mmCIF file of N, CA and C and ligand atoms in Angstrom:
data_model
loop_
_atom_site.group_PDB
_atom_site.id
_atom_site.type_symbol
_atom_site.label_atom_id
_atom_site.label_comp_id
_atom_site.label_asym_id
_atom_site.label_seq_id
_atom_site.Cartn_x
_atom_site.Cartn_y
_atom_site.Cartn_z
ATOM 1 N N MET A 1 0.860 -1.411 -0.237
ATOM 2 C CA MET A 1 0.488 0.500 -0.227
ATOM 3 C C MET A 1 0.750 1.128 -0.170
ATOM 4 N N LEU A 2 0.615 2.528 -0.715
ATOM 5 C CA LEU A 2 1.189 3.154 -1.094
ATOM 6 C C LEU A 2 0.989 4.958 0.728
ATOM 7 N N ASP A 3 2.116 4.915 1.247
ATOM 8 C CA ASP A 3 1.829 5.815 2.266
ATOM 9 C C ASP A 3 2.583 6.473 2.082
ATOM 10 N N GLY A 4 2.745 7.503 3.762
ATOM 11 C CA GLY A 4 3.401 9.008 3.426
ATOM 12 C C GLY A 4 4.851 8.317 3.087
ATOM 13 N N GLU A 5 5.819 7.158 3.500
ATOM 14 C CA GLU A 5 7.022 6.860 3.697
ATOM 15 C C GLU A 5 7.656 6.448 2.147
ATOM 16 N N ASN A 6 6.898 5.329 1.692
ATOM 17 C CA ASN A 6 7.012 4.820 0.653
ATOM 18 C C ASN A 6 6.664 5.246 -0.847
ATOM 19 N N VAL A 7 5.903 6.689 -0.619
ATOM 20 C CA VAL A 7 5.740 6.815 -2.097
ATOM 21 C C VAL A 7 7.165 7.507 -2.281
ATOM 22 N N TYR A 8 7.873 8.383 -1.408
ATOM 23 C CA TYR A 8 9.169 9.177 -1.185
ATOM 24 C C TYR A 8 9.965 8.205 -2.494
ATOM 25 N N ASP A 9 10.274 6.691 -1.696
ATOM 26 C CA ASP A 9 11.177 5.852 -2.446
ATOM 27 C C ASP A 9 10.368 5.705 -3.594
ATOM 28 N N LEU A 10 9.431 4.980 -3.893
ATOM 29 C CA LEU A 10 8.602 4.960 -5.204
ATOM 30 C C LEU A 10 8.954 6.123 -6.425
ATOM 31 N N VAL A 11 9.052 7.384 -5.699
ATOM 32 C CA VAL A 11 9.769 8.677 -6.553
ATOM 33 C C VAL A 11 11.309 8.580 -7.195
ATOM 34 N N LYS A 12 11.914 8.021 -6.066
ATOM 35 C CA LYS A 12 13.278 8.189 -6.648
ATOM 36 C C LYS A 12 13.349 7.107 -6.958
ATOM 37 N N ARG A 13 12.947 5.480 -6.945
ATOM 38 C CA ARG A 13 13.301 4.393 -7.637
ATOM 39 C C ARG A 13 12.613 4.748 -9.647
ATOM 40 N N ALA A 14 11.833 5.916 -9.692
ATOM 41 C CA ALA A 14 11.393 5.859 -11.030
ATOM 42 C C ALA A 14 12.330 6.968 -11.668
ATOM 43 N N ALA A 15 12.464 8.322 -10.810
ATOM 44 C CA ALA A 15 13.848 8.990 -11.123
ATOM 45 C C ALA A 15 15.011 8.560 -11.413
ATOM 46 N N ALA A 16 15.919 7.264 -11.023
ATOM 47 C CA ALA A 16 16.542 6.552 -11.087
ATOM 48 C C ALA A 16 16.529 5.795 -12.549
ATOM 49 N N ALA A 17 15.250 5.239 -12.543
ATOM 50 C CA ALA A 17 14.877 4.725 -13.645
ATOM 51 C C ALA A 17 15.046 5.387 -15.188
ATOM 52 N N ARG A 18 14.587 6.621 -15.175
ATOM 53 C CA ARG A 18 14.653 7.800 -15.654
ATOM 54 C C ARG A 18 16.416 8.303 -16.361
ATOM 55 N N GLN A 19 17.243 7.659 -15.824
ATOM 56 C CA GLN A 19 18.489 7.972 -16.135
ATOM 57 C C GLN A 19 18.827 7.084 -17.302
ATOM 58 N N GLN A 20 18.353 5.869 -17.391
ATOM 59 C CA GLN A 20 18.197 5.159 -18.600
ATOM 60 C C GLN A 20 17.600 5.135 -19.529
ATOM 61 N N ALA A 21 16.597 5.305 -19.709
ATOM 62 C CA ALA A 21 15.709 6.317 -20.494
ATOM 63 C C ALA A 21 16.527 6.180 -21.873
ATOM 64 N N TYR A 22 15.890 5.487 -22.944
ATOM 65 C CA TYR A 22 16.768 5.363 -24.494
ATOM 66 C C TYR A 22 16.181 6.238 -25.535
ATOM 67 N N VAL A 23 16.286 8.282 -25.362
ATOM 68 C CA VAL A 23 15.041 8.571 -26.125
ATOM 69 C C VAL A 23 16.453 9.663 -27.061
ATOM 70 N N PRO A 24 16.996 8.622 -27.888
ATOM 71 C CA PRO A 24 17.501 9.995 -29.014
ATOM 72 C C PRO A 24 16.591 10.838 -30.025
ATOM 73 N N TYR A 25 15.173 10.042 -29.952
ATOM 74 C CA TYR A 25 14.567 10.778 -30.895
ATOM 75 C C TYR A 25 13.635 11.897 -30.272
ATOM 76 N N SER A 26 13.422 11.802 -29.163
ATOM 77 C CA SER A 26 12.562 12.616 -28.416
ATOM 78 C C SER A 26 13.335 13.663 -27.055
ATOM 79 N N ALA A 27 14.248 13.309 -26.816
ATOM 80 C CA ALA A 27 14.917 13.350 -25.454
ATOM 81 C C ALA A 27 14.028 14.052 -24.655
ATOM 82 N N PHE A 28 12.982 12.866 -23.989
ATOM 83 C CA PHE A 28 12.030 13.435 -23.349
ATOM 84 C C PHE A 28 12.005 11.620 -22.822
ATOM 85 N N PRO A 29 13.038 11.804 -21.390
ATOM 86 C CA PRO A 29 13.114 11.064 -20.587
ATOM 87 C C PRO A 29 12.236 10.223 -19.427
ATOM 88 N N VAL A 30 12.078 9.221 -19.655
ATOM 89 C CA VAL A 30 10.631 9.049 -18.505
ATOM 90 C C VAL A 30 11.291 7.930 -17.754
ATOM 91 N N GLY A 31 10.902 7.894 -16.022
ATOM 92 C CA GLY A 31 11.018 6.720 -15.877
ATOM 93 C C GLY A 31 10.105 6.190 -14.783
ATOM 94 N N ALA A 32 9.761 5.013 -14.556
ATOM 95 C CA ALA A 32 8.625 4.487 -13.801
ATOM 96 C C ALA A 32 9.185 3.801 -12.840
ATOM 97 N N ALA A 33 8.209 3.280 -11.671
ATOM 98 C CA ALA A 33 8.021 2.501 -10.459
ATOM 99 C C ALA A 33 7.246 2.228 -10.227
ATOM 100 N N LEU A 34 7.023 0.837 -10.005
ATOM 101 C CA LEU A 34 5.732 0.433 -10.310
ATOM 102 C C LEU A 34 5.351 -0.827 -8.395
ATOM 103 N N LEU A 35 5.136 -0.617 -7.757
ATOM 104 C CA LEU A 35 5.392 -0.961 -6.191
ATOM 105 C C LEU A 35 3.784 -2.121 -6.326
ATOM 106 N N THR A 36 4.372 -3.734 -6.368
ATOM 107 C CA THR A 36 3.562 -4.730 -5.928
ATOM 108 C C THR A 36 2.815 -4.748 -4.894
ATOM 109 N N ARG A 37 1.821 -5.801 -4.667
ATOM 110 C CA ARG A 37 1.313 -6.206 -3.739
ATOM 111 C C ARG A 37 2.167 -6.752 -2.814
ATOM 112 N N SER A 38 3.503 -7.641 -3.218
ATOM 113 C CA SER A 38 4.124 -8.482 -2.768
ATOM 114 C C SER A 38 5.334 -7.140 -1.779
ATOM 115 N N GLY A 39 5.370 -6.619 -2.336
ATOM 116 C CA GLY A 39 5.655 -5.478 -1.686
ATOM 117 C C GLY A 39 7.351 -5.155 -2.538
ATOM 118 N N LYS A 40 7.636 -5.797 -4.034
ATOM 119 C CA LYS A 40 8.209 -5.742 -4.878
ATOM 120 C C LYS A 40 8.576 -4.317 -5.701
ATOM 121 N N ILE A 41 9.071 -3.658 -6.389
ATOM 122 C CA ILE A 41 9.398 -2.263 -6.417
ATOM 123 C C ILE A 41 9.795 -3.236 -7.857
ATOM 124 N N TYR A 42 9.165 -2.571 -9.113
ATOM 125 C CA TYR A 42 9.944 -3.064 -11.039
ATOM 126 C C TYR A 42 9.724 -1.637 -11.402
ATOM 127 N N THR A 43 10.830 -1.088 -12.352
ATOM 128 C CA THR A 43 11.410 -0.015 -12.560
ATOM 129 C C THR A 43 11.300 -0.136 -14.396
ATOM 130 N N GLY A 44 10.836 1.403 -14.590
ATOM 131 C CA GLY A 44 10.401 1.467 -16.264
ATOM 132 C C GLY A 44 11.527 2.351 -16.375
ATOM 133 N N CYS A 45 12.024 2.069 -17.956
ATOM 134 C CA CYS A 45 12.326 3.765 -18.662
ATOM 135 C C CYS A 45 11.921 3.628 -20.202
ATOM 136 N N ASN A 46 11.349 4.858 -20.534
ATOM 137 C CA ASN A 46 11.473 4.547 -21.978
ATOM 138 C C ASN A 46 12.027 4.236 -23.174
ATOM 139 N N VAL A 47 11.730 3.559 -24.197
ATOM 140 C CA VAL A 47 13.146 2.684 -24.285
ATOM 141 C C VAL A 47 11.977 3.073 -26.479
ATOM 142 N N GLU A 48 13.093 4.207 -27.277
ATOM 143 C CA GLU A 48 12.612 4.599 -28.214
ATOM 144 C C GLU A 48 12.958 3.906 -29.475
ATOM 145 N N ASN A 49 12.430 3.314 -30.651
ATOM 146 C CA ASN A 49 13.023 3.193 -32.112
ATOM 147 C C ASN A 49 13.482 4.104 -33.125
ATOM 148 N N ALA A 50 13.930 3.944 -33.565
ATOM 149 C CA ALA A 50 13.949 4.479 -35.595
ATOM 150 C C ALA A 50 12.410 4.502 -35.638
ATOM 151 N N SER A 51 12.457 2.945 -35.597
ATOM 152 C CA SER A 51 10.327 2.716 -36.053
ATOM 153 C C SER A 51 9.754 2.904 -35.138
ATOM 154 N N PHE A 52 9.405 4.582 -35.405
ATOM 155 C CA PHE A 52 8.907 5.397 -33.943
ATOM 156 C C PHE A 52 7.564 4.551 -33.196
ATOM 157 N N GLY A 53 6.509 4.025 -33.897
ATOM 158 C CA GLY A 53 5.888 2.880 -32.962
ATOM 159 C C GLY A 53 6.070 2.348 -32.679
ATOM 160 N N LEU A 54 7.550 1.367 -32.579
ATOM 161 C CA LEU A 54 8.047 0.185 -31.970
ATOM 162 C C LEU A 54 8.509 1.302 -30.481
ATOM 163 N N THR A 55 8.166 2.116 -30.001
ATOM 164 C CA THR A 55 8.373 3.143 -29.054
ATOM 165 C C THR A 55 7.626 2.001 -28.164
ATOM 166 N N VAL A 56 8.188 2.324 -26.677
ATOM 167 C CA VAL A 56 7.256 1.658 -25.465
ATOM 168 C C VAL A 56 7.662 2.724 -24.399
ATOM 169 N N CYS A 57 6.706 3.063 -23.830
ATOM 170 C CA CYS A 57 6.920 3.911 -22.386
ATOM 171 C C CYS A 57 7.140 3.565 -21.122
ATOM 172 N N ALA A 58 7.759 4.320 -20.186
ATOM 173 C CA ALA A 58 8.353 3.407 -19.127
ATOM 174 C C ALA A 58 7.221 2.898 -18.332
ATOM 175 N N GLU A 59 6.134 3.438 -18.233
ATOM 176 C CA GLU A 59 5.220 2.858 -17.399
ATOM 177 C C GLU A 59 4.821 1.205 -17.829
ATOM 178 N N ARG A 60 4.705 1.010 -19.191
ATOM 179 C CA ARG A 60 4.328 -0.600 -19.617
ATOM 180 C C ARG A 60 5.386 -1.201 -19.316
ATOM 181 N N VAL A 61 7.217 -0.948 -19.530
ATOM 182 C CA VAL A 61 8.119 -1.340 -19.427
ATOM 183 C C VAL A 61 7.702 -1.933 -17.452
ATOM 184 N N ALA A 62 7.563 -0.929 -16.703
ATOM 185 C CA ALA A 62 7.284 -1.351 -15.338
ATOM 186 C C ALA A 62 6.563 -2.556 -15.584
ATOM 187 N N ILE A 63 5.371 -2.323 -16.560
ATOM 188 C CA ILE A 63 4.692 -3.538 -15.968
ATOM 189 C C ILE A 63 4.524 -4.812 -16.377
ATOM 190 N N TRP A 64 5.368 -4.745 -17.372
ATOM 191 C CA TRP A 64 5.484 -5.654 -18.002
ATOM 192 C C TRP A 64 6.565 -6.946 -17.723
ATOM 193 N N LYS A 65 7.612 -5.912 -16.748
ATOM 194 C CA LYS A 65 8.333 -6.373 -16.418
ATOM 195 C C LYS A 65 8.101 -7.202 -15.058
ATOM 196 N N ALA A 66 6.873 -6.763 -14.585
ATOM 197 C CA ALA A 66 6.312 -7.183 -13.307
ATOM 198 C C ALA A 66 5.726 -7.844 -13.570
ATOM 199 N N VAL A 67 4.850 -8.379 -14.339
ATOM 200 C CA VAL A 67 3.819 -9.112 -15.278
ATOM 201 C C VAL A 67 4.736 -10.275 -15.593
ATOM 202 N N SER A 68 6.310 -10.238 -16.142
ATOM 203 C CA SER A 68 6.899 -11.264 -16.758
ATOM 204 C C SER A 68 7.325 -12.131 -15.431
ATOM 205 N N GLU A 69 7.733 -11.516 -14.353
ATOM 206 C CA GLU A 69 8.147 -12.198 -13.362
ATOM 207 C C GLU A 69 7.059 -12.743 -12.363
ATOM 208 N N GLY A 70 5.507 -12.645 -12.833
ATOM 209 C CA GLY A 70 4.951 -13.309 -12.358
ATOM 210 C C GLY A 70 3.918 -12.069 -11.481
ATOM 211 N N GLU A 71 4.031 -11.411 -11.129
ATOM 212 C CA GLU A 71 3.167 -10.161 -10.303
ATOM 213 C C GLU A 71 2.070 -9.295 -11.274
ATOM 214 N N THR A 72 0.583 -9.473 -10.870
ATOM 215 C CA THR A 72 -0.017 -9.047 -11.418
ATOM 216 C C THR A 72 -0.608 -8.496 -10.436
ATOM 217 N N GLU A 73 -0.669 -8.085 -9.136
ATOM 218 C CA GLU A 73 -1.386 -6.924 -7.949
ATOM 219 C C GLU A 73 -0.431 -6.006 -8.058
ATOM 220 N N PHE A 74 -1.025 -4.568 -8.228
ATOM 221 C CA PHE A 74 -0.583 -3.563 -7.923
ATOM 222 C C PHE A 74 -0.976 -2.642 -7.182
ATOM 223 N N GLU A 75 0.178 -2.140 -6.109
ATOM 224 C CA GLU A 75 -0.374 -0.964 -4.964
ATOM 225 C C GLU A 75 -0.237 0.693 -5.770
ATOM 226 N N ALA A 76 0.911 0.466 -6.425
ATOM 227 C CA ALA A 76 1.092 2.297 -6.304
ATOM 228 C C ALA A 76 1.880 2.436 -7.962
ATOM 229 N N LEU A 77 1.913 3.578 -8.657
ATOM 230 C CA LEU A 77 2.831 3.731 -9.961
ATOM 231 C C LEU A 77 3.859 5.539 -9.887
ATOM 232 N N ALA A 78 4.525 5.035 -9.678
ATOM 233 C CA ALA A 78 5.268 6.652 -9.787
ATOM 234 C C ALA A 78 5.509 6.912 -10.757
ATOM 235 N N VAL A 79 5.793 7.504 -11.824
ATOM 236 C CA VAL A 79 5.835 8.293 -13.133
ATOM 237 C C VAL A 79 6.729 9.850 -12.706
ATOM 238 N N VAL A 80 7.609 9.850 -12.964
ATOM 239 C CA VAL A 80 8.620 11.137 -13.751
ATOM 240 C C VAL A 80 9.554 11.286 -14.746
ATOM 241 N N THR A 81 9.027 12.665 -14.800
ATOM 242 C CA THR A 81 9.490 13.678 -16.225
ATOM 243 C C THR A 81 10.070 14.784 -15.836
ATOM 244 N N ASN A 82 10.418 15.385 -16.584
ATOM 245 C CA ASN A 82 10.928 16.936 -16.129
ATOM 246 C C ASN A 82 10.081 17.791 -15.660
ATOM 247 N N ILE A 83 8.549 17.211 -16.384
ATOM 248 C CA ILE A 83 7.325 18.362 -15.969
ATOM 249 C C ILE A 83 6.380 17.714 -15.691
ATOM 250 N N ALA A 84 6.493 16.174 -14.706
ATOM 251 C CA ALA A 84 5.339 16.048 -14.370
ATOM 252 C C ALA A 84 4.418 15.486 -14.883
ATOM 253 N N GLY A 85 4.895 14.657 -16.047
ATOM 254 C CA GLY A 85 3.490 14.615 -17.172
ATOM 255 C C GLY A 85 3.294 13.310 -16.592
ATOM 256 N N SER A 86 1.824 13.363 -17.412
ATOM 257 C CA SER A 86 0.699 12.299 -17.443
ATOM 258 C C SER A 86 1.120 11.129 -17.949
ATOM 259 N N PRO A 87 0.435 9.606 -17.615
ATOM 260 C CA PRO A 87 0.782 8.428 -18.479
ATOM 261 C C PRO A 87 0.071 8.954 -20.051
ATOM 262 N N CYS A 88 0.354 8.459 -21.144
ATOM 263 C CA CYS A 88 -0.340 8.186 -21.850
ATOM 264 C C CYS A 88 -1.725 7.456 -22.040
ATOM 265 N N GLY A 89 -3.065 7.880 -23.192
ATOM 266 C CA GLY A 89 -3.546 6.561 -23.036
ATOM 267 C C GLY A 89 -3.223 4.863 -23.278
ATOM 268 N N ALA A 90 -2.294 5.036 -23.590
ATOM 269 C CA ALA A 90 -2.369 3.280 -24.348
ATOM 270 C C ALA A 90 -1.779 2.629 -22.642
ATOM 271 N N CYS A 91 -1.095 3.472 -22.132
ATOM 272 C CA CYS A 91 -0.424 3.105 -20.811
ATOM 273 C C CYS A 91 -1.891 3.027 -19.579
ATOM 274 N N ARG A 92 -2.671 3.980 -19.810
ATOM 275 C CA ARG A 92 -3.552 4.282 -18.928
ATOM 276 C C ARG A 92 -4.484 2.885 -18.954
ATOM 277 N N GLN A 93 -4.513 2.232 -20.335
ATOM 278 C CA GLN A 93 -5.239 0.868 -20.569
ATOM 279 C C GLN A 93 -4.968 0.175 -20.125
ATOM 280 N N VAL A 94 -3.394 -0.453 -20.267
ATOM 281 C CA VAL A 94 -2.470 -1.407 -19.587
ATOM 282 C C VAL A 94 -3.019 -1.198 -17.949
ATOM 283 N N MET A 95 -2.718 0.376 -17.316
ATOM 284 C CA MET A 95 -3.126 -0.239 -15.860
ATOM 285 C C MET A 95 -4.476 -0.637 -15.538
ATOM 286 N N VAL A 96 -5.234 -0.089 -16.453
ATOM 287 C CA VAL A 96 -6.703 -0.467 -16.170
ATOM 288 C C VAL A 96 -6.856 -2.176 -16.002
ATOM 289 N N GLU A 97 -5.815 -3.024 -16.539
ATOM 290 C CA GLU A 97 -6.222 -4.241 -16.967
ATOM 291 C C GLU A 97 -5.817 -4.632 -15.534
ATOM 292 N N PHE A 98 -4.650 -4.138 -15.162
ATOM 293 C CA PHE A 98 -4.259 -4.806 -13.510
ATOM 294 C C PHE A 98 -4.632 -4.529 -12.673
ATOM 295 N N ALA A 99 -5.136 -3.301 -12.586
ATOM 296 C CA ALA A 99 -5.253 -2.186 -11.325
ATOM 297 C C ALA A 99 -5.782 -0.970 -11.648
ATOM 298 N N PRO A 100 -7.210 -0.907 -11.719
ATOM 299 C CA PRO A 100 -7.862 -0.081 -11.991
ATOM 300 C C PRO A 100 -8.461 1.162 -10.866
ATOM 301 N N ASP A 101 -7.899 0.769 -9.963
ATOM 302 C CA ASP A 101 -8.370 1.790 -8.923
ATOM 303 C C ASP A 101 -6.872 2.391 -8.195
ATOM 304 N N MET A 102 -5.595 1.843 -8.419
ATOM 305 C CA MET A 102 -4.427 1.938 -8.104
ATOM 306 C C MET A 102 -4.008 3.608 -8.376
ATOM 307 N N PRO A 103 -3.055 3.850 -6.959
ATOM 308 C CA PRO A 103 -2.481 5.107 -7.060
ATOM 309 C C PRO A 103 -1.513 5.727 -8.166
ATOM 310 N N VAL A 104 -1.624 6.558 -8.968
ATOM 311 C CA VAL A 104 -0.778 6.724 -9.692
ATOM 312 C C VAL A 104 0.168 8.223 -9.605
ATOM 313 N N VAL A 105 1.513 8.290 -9.259
ATOM 314 C CA VAL A 105 1.884 9.338 -8.499
ATOM 315 C C VAL A 105 2.925 9.966 -9.804
ATOM 316 N N LEU A 106 2.829 11.522 -10.138
ATOM 317 C CA LEU A 106 3.299 12.232 -11.301
ATOM 318 C C LEU A 106 4.279 13.228 -10.266
ATOM 319 N N ALA A 107 5.857 13.300 -10.702
ATOM 320 C CA ALA A 107 6.372 13.921 -10.290
ATOM 321 C C ALA A 107 7.321 14.516 -11.081
ATOM 322 N N ASP A 108 7.968 15.322 -10.690
ATOM 323 C CA ASP A 108 9.200 16.055 -11.630
ATOM 324 C C ASP A 108 10.508 15.947 -11.139
ATOM 325 N N LEU A 109 11.200 16.990 -11.443
ATOM 326 C CA LEU A 109 12.805 15.981 -10.892
ATOM 327 C C LEU A 109 13.237 17.101 -9.455
ATOM 328 N N SER A 110 11.642 17.839 -9.069
ATOM 329 C CA SER A 110 12.033 18.187 -7.754
ATOM 330 C C SER A 110 10.925 17.473 -6.587
ATOM 331 N N GLY A 111 10.238 16.559 -7.159
ATOM 332 C CA GLY A 111 9.306 15.604 -6.265
ATOM 333 C C GLY A 111 7.981 15.450 -7.043
ATOM 334 N N ILE A 112 7.061 15.288 -5.938
ATOM 335 C CA ILE A 112 6.010 15.127 -5.838
ATOM 336 C C ILE A 112 4.599 15.929 -6.265
ATOM 337 N N ASP A 113 3.853 15.977 -7.905
ATOM 338 C CA ASP A 113 3.411 17.228 -8.038
ATOM 339 C C ASP A 113 2.043 16.913 -8.081
ATOM 340 N N THR A 114 1.457 15.398 -8.433
ATOM 341 C CA THR A 114 0.224 14.946 -8.220
ATOM 342 C C THR A 114 -0.167 13.851 -7.755
ATOM 343 N N ILE A 115 -1.021 12.933 -6.988
ATOM 344 C CA ILE A 115 -1.147 12.053 -6.623
ATOM 345 C C ILE A 115 -2.806 11.703 -6.765
ATOM 346 N N THR A 116 -2.660 10.984 -8.099
ATOM 347 C CA THR A 116 -3.956 10.658 -9.106
ATOM 348 C C THR A 116 -4.279 9.513 -8.882
ATOM 349 N N SER A 117 -4.883 8.720 -9.616
ATOM 350 C CA SER A 117 -5.264 7.135 -9.613
ATOM 351 C C SER A 117 -5.789 7.132 -11.274
ATOM 352 N N VAL A 118 -5.197 5.349 -11.459
ATOM 353 C CA VAL A 118 -6.321 5.334 -12.521
ATOM 354 C C VAL A 118 -7.399 5.474 -13.233
ATOM 355 N N ASP A 119 -8.542 5.327 -12.027
ATOM 356 C CA ASP A 119 -9.770 5.337 -12.551
ATOM 357 C C ASP A 119 -9.996 7.217 -12.514
ATOM 358 N N ASN A 120 -9.022 7.856 -12.098
ATOM 359 C CA ASN A 120 -8.821 9.353 -12.579
ATOM 360 C C ASN A 120 -8.305 9.583 -13.855
ATOM 361 N N LEU A 121 -7.322 9.252 -14.227
ATOM 362 C CA LEU A 121 -6.480 8.852 -15.529
ATOM 363 C C LEU A 121 -7.807 8.474 -17.018
ATOM 364 N N LEU A 122 -8.496 7.375 -16.418
ATOM 365 C CA LEU A 122 -9.183 6.624 -17.412
ATOM 366 C C LEU A 122 -10.580 6.431 -17.251
ATOM 367 N N PRO A 123 -11.593 7.377 -17.160
ATOM 368 C CA PRO A 123 -12.643 7.327 -16.824
ATOM 369 C C PRO A 123 -13.733 6.727 -18.114
ATOM 370 N N HIS A 124 -14.705 5.454 -17.443
ATOM 371 C CA HIS A 124 -15.032 4.425 -18.184
ATOM 372 C C HIS A 124 -14.263 3.759 -18.960
ATOM 373 N N ALA A 125 -13.248 3.479 -18.560
ATOM 374 C CA ALA A 125 -12.106 2.715 -19.250
ATOM 375 C C ALA A 125 -13.125 0.925 -19.668
ATOM 376 N N PHE A 126 -13.013 0.919 -20.932
ATOM 377 C CA PHE A 126 -12.861 -0.515 -21.299
ATOM 378 C C PHE A 126 -12.437 -1.432 -20.324
ATOM 379 N N ARG A 127 -12.591 -2.658 -19.966
ATOM 380 C CA ARG A 127 -12.138 -3.106 -18.413
ATOM 381 C C ARG A 127 -12.330 -4.877 -19.091
ATOM 382 N N PRO A 128 -11.474 -5.459 -18.711
ATOM 383 C CA PRO A 128 -11.625 -7.511 -19.670
ATOM 384 C C PRO A 128 -12.949 -7.981 -18.613
ATOM 385 N N GLU A 129 -13.931 -7.153 -17.764
ATOM 386 C CA GLU A 129 -15.210 -7.712 -17.557
ATOM 387 C C GLU A 129 -16.033 -7.262 -18.617
ATOM 388 N N HIS A 130 -15.576 -6.241 -19.454
ATOM 389 C CA HIS A 130 -16.759 -6.134 -20.558
ATOM 390 C C HIS A 130 -16.911 -7.136 -21.849
ATOM 391 N N LEU A 131 -15.381 -7.679 -21.852
ATOM 392 C CA LEU A 131 -15.160 -8.886 -23.153
ATOM 393 C C LEU A 131 -16.520 -9.878 -22.186
ATOM 394 N N GLN A 132 -16.247 -10.156 -21.169
ATOM 395 C CA GLN A 132 -17.020 -11.329 -20.378
ATOM 396 C C GLN A 132 -18.421 -11.211 -20.771
ATOM 397 N N GLU A 133 -19.058 -10.138 -19.794
ATOM 398 C CA GLU A 133 -20.160 -9.067 -20.347
ATOM 399 C C GLU A 133 -20.914 -9.290 -22.051
ATOM 400 N N ALA A 134 -20.222 -8.755 -22.981
ATOM 401 C CA ALA A 134 -20.140 -9.342 -24.235
ATOM 402 C C ALA A 134 -20.255 -10.287 -24.952
ATOM 403 N N ALA A 135 -19.949 -11.565 -24.240
ATOM 404 C CA ALA A 135 -19.926 -12.596 -24.280
ATOM 405 C C ALA A 135 -20.862 -13.543 -24.328
ATOM 406 N N ARG A 136 -21.364 -13.092 -22.797
ATOM 407 C CA ARG A 136 -22.302 -13.313 -22.252
ATOM 408 C C ARG A 136 -23.777 -13.144 -22.527
ATOM 409 N N VAL A 137 -23.492 -11.224 -23.708
ATOM 410 C CA VAL A 137 -25.129 -11.078 -23.734
ATOM 411 C C VAL A 137 -25.246 -11.889 -25.617
ATOM 412 N N ALA A 138 -23.869 -12.880 -25.748
ATOM 413 C CA ALA A 138 -23.910 -13.250 -27.305
ATOM 414 C C ALA A 138 -24.607 -14.455 -27.269
ATOM 415 N N GLY A 139 -24.180 -14.889 -25.780
ATOM 416 C CA GLY A 139 -24.814 -16.504 -25.693
ATOM 417 C C GLY A 139 -23.411 -17.117 -25.756
ATOM 418 N N GLN A 140 -22.700 -16.696 -25.566
ATOM 419 C CA GLN A 140 -20.932 -17.572 -25.593
ATOM 420 C C GLN A 140 -20.968 -17.834 -24.158
ATOM 421 N N PRO A 141 -20.301 -18.935 -23.595
ATOM 422 C CA PRO A 141 -19.860 -19.565 -22.517
ATOM 423 C C PRO A 141 -18.895 -18.887 -21.557
HETATM 424 ZN ZN1 ZN B 201 2.495 5.493 -22.302
#
């Protein structure tokens, strides 16, 4: 659970991950740190590509690293940019998949700017249960 103590550690870890960003095209490094229910922190940075559509955001790198290690229950995500930027729409949708109520901490290089939540970032999101509902309505098991 995110609290007054670990929130600063999470932001620090995101800021450190930001240092690894591979951003030769945008020069916009982003770092993310994801706290799991088990207490582990997975970090990510954005990784760009000359084929721009292949670029992956820091938030998704952190989430995919966690999922690839068997973690799917998330407590909080911190994102650090030089402007306390907010996650893109694609990352918000990925967050909804695993943690629709998760707190999201937006920080810049001087500290925390905003603490919001996935619900606030992506209201009325398309959720996994919508697929189940669609199958039920269609009469599929
Ligand atoms: Zn993104």
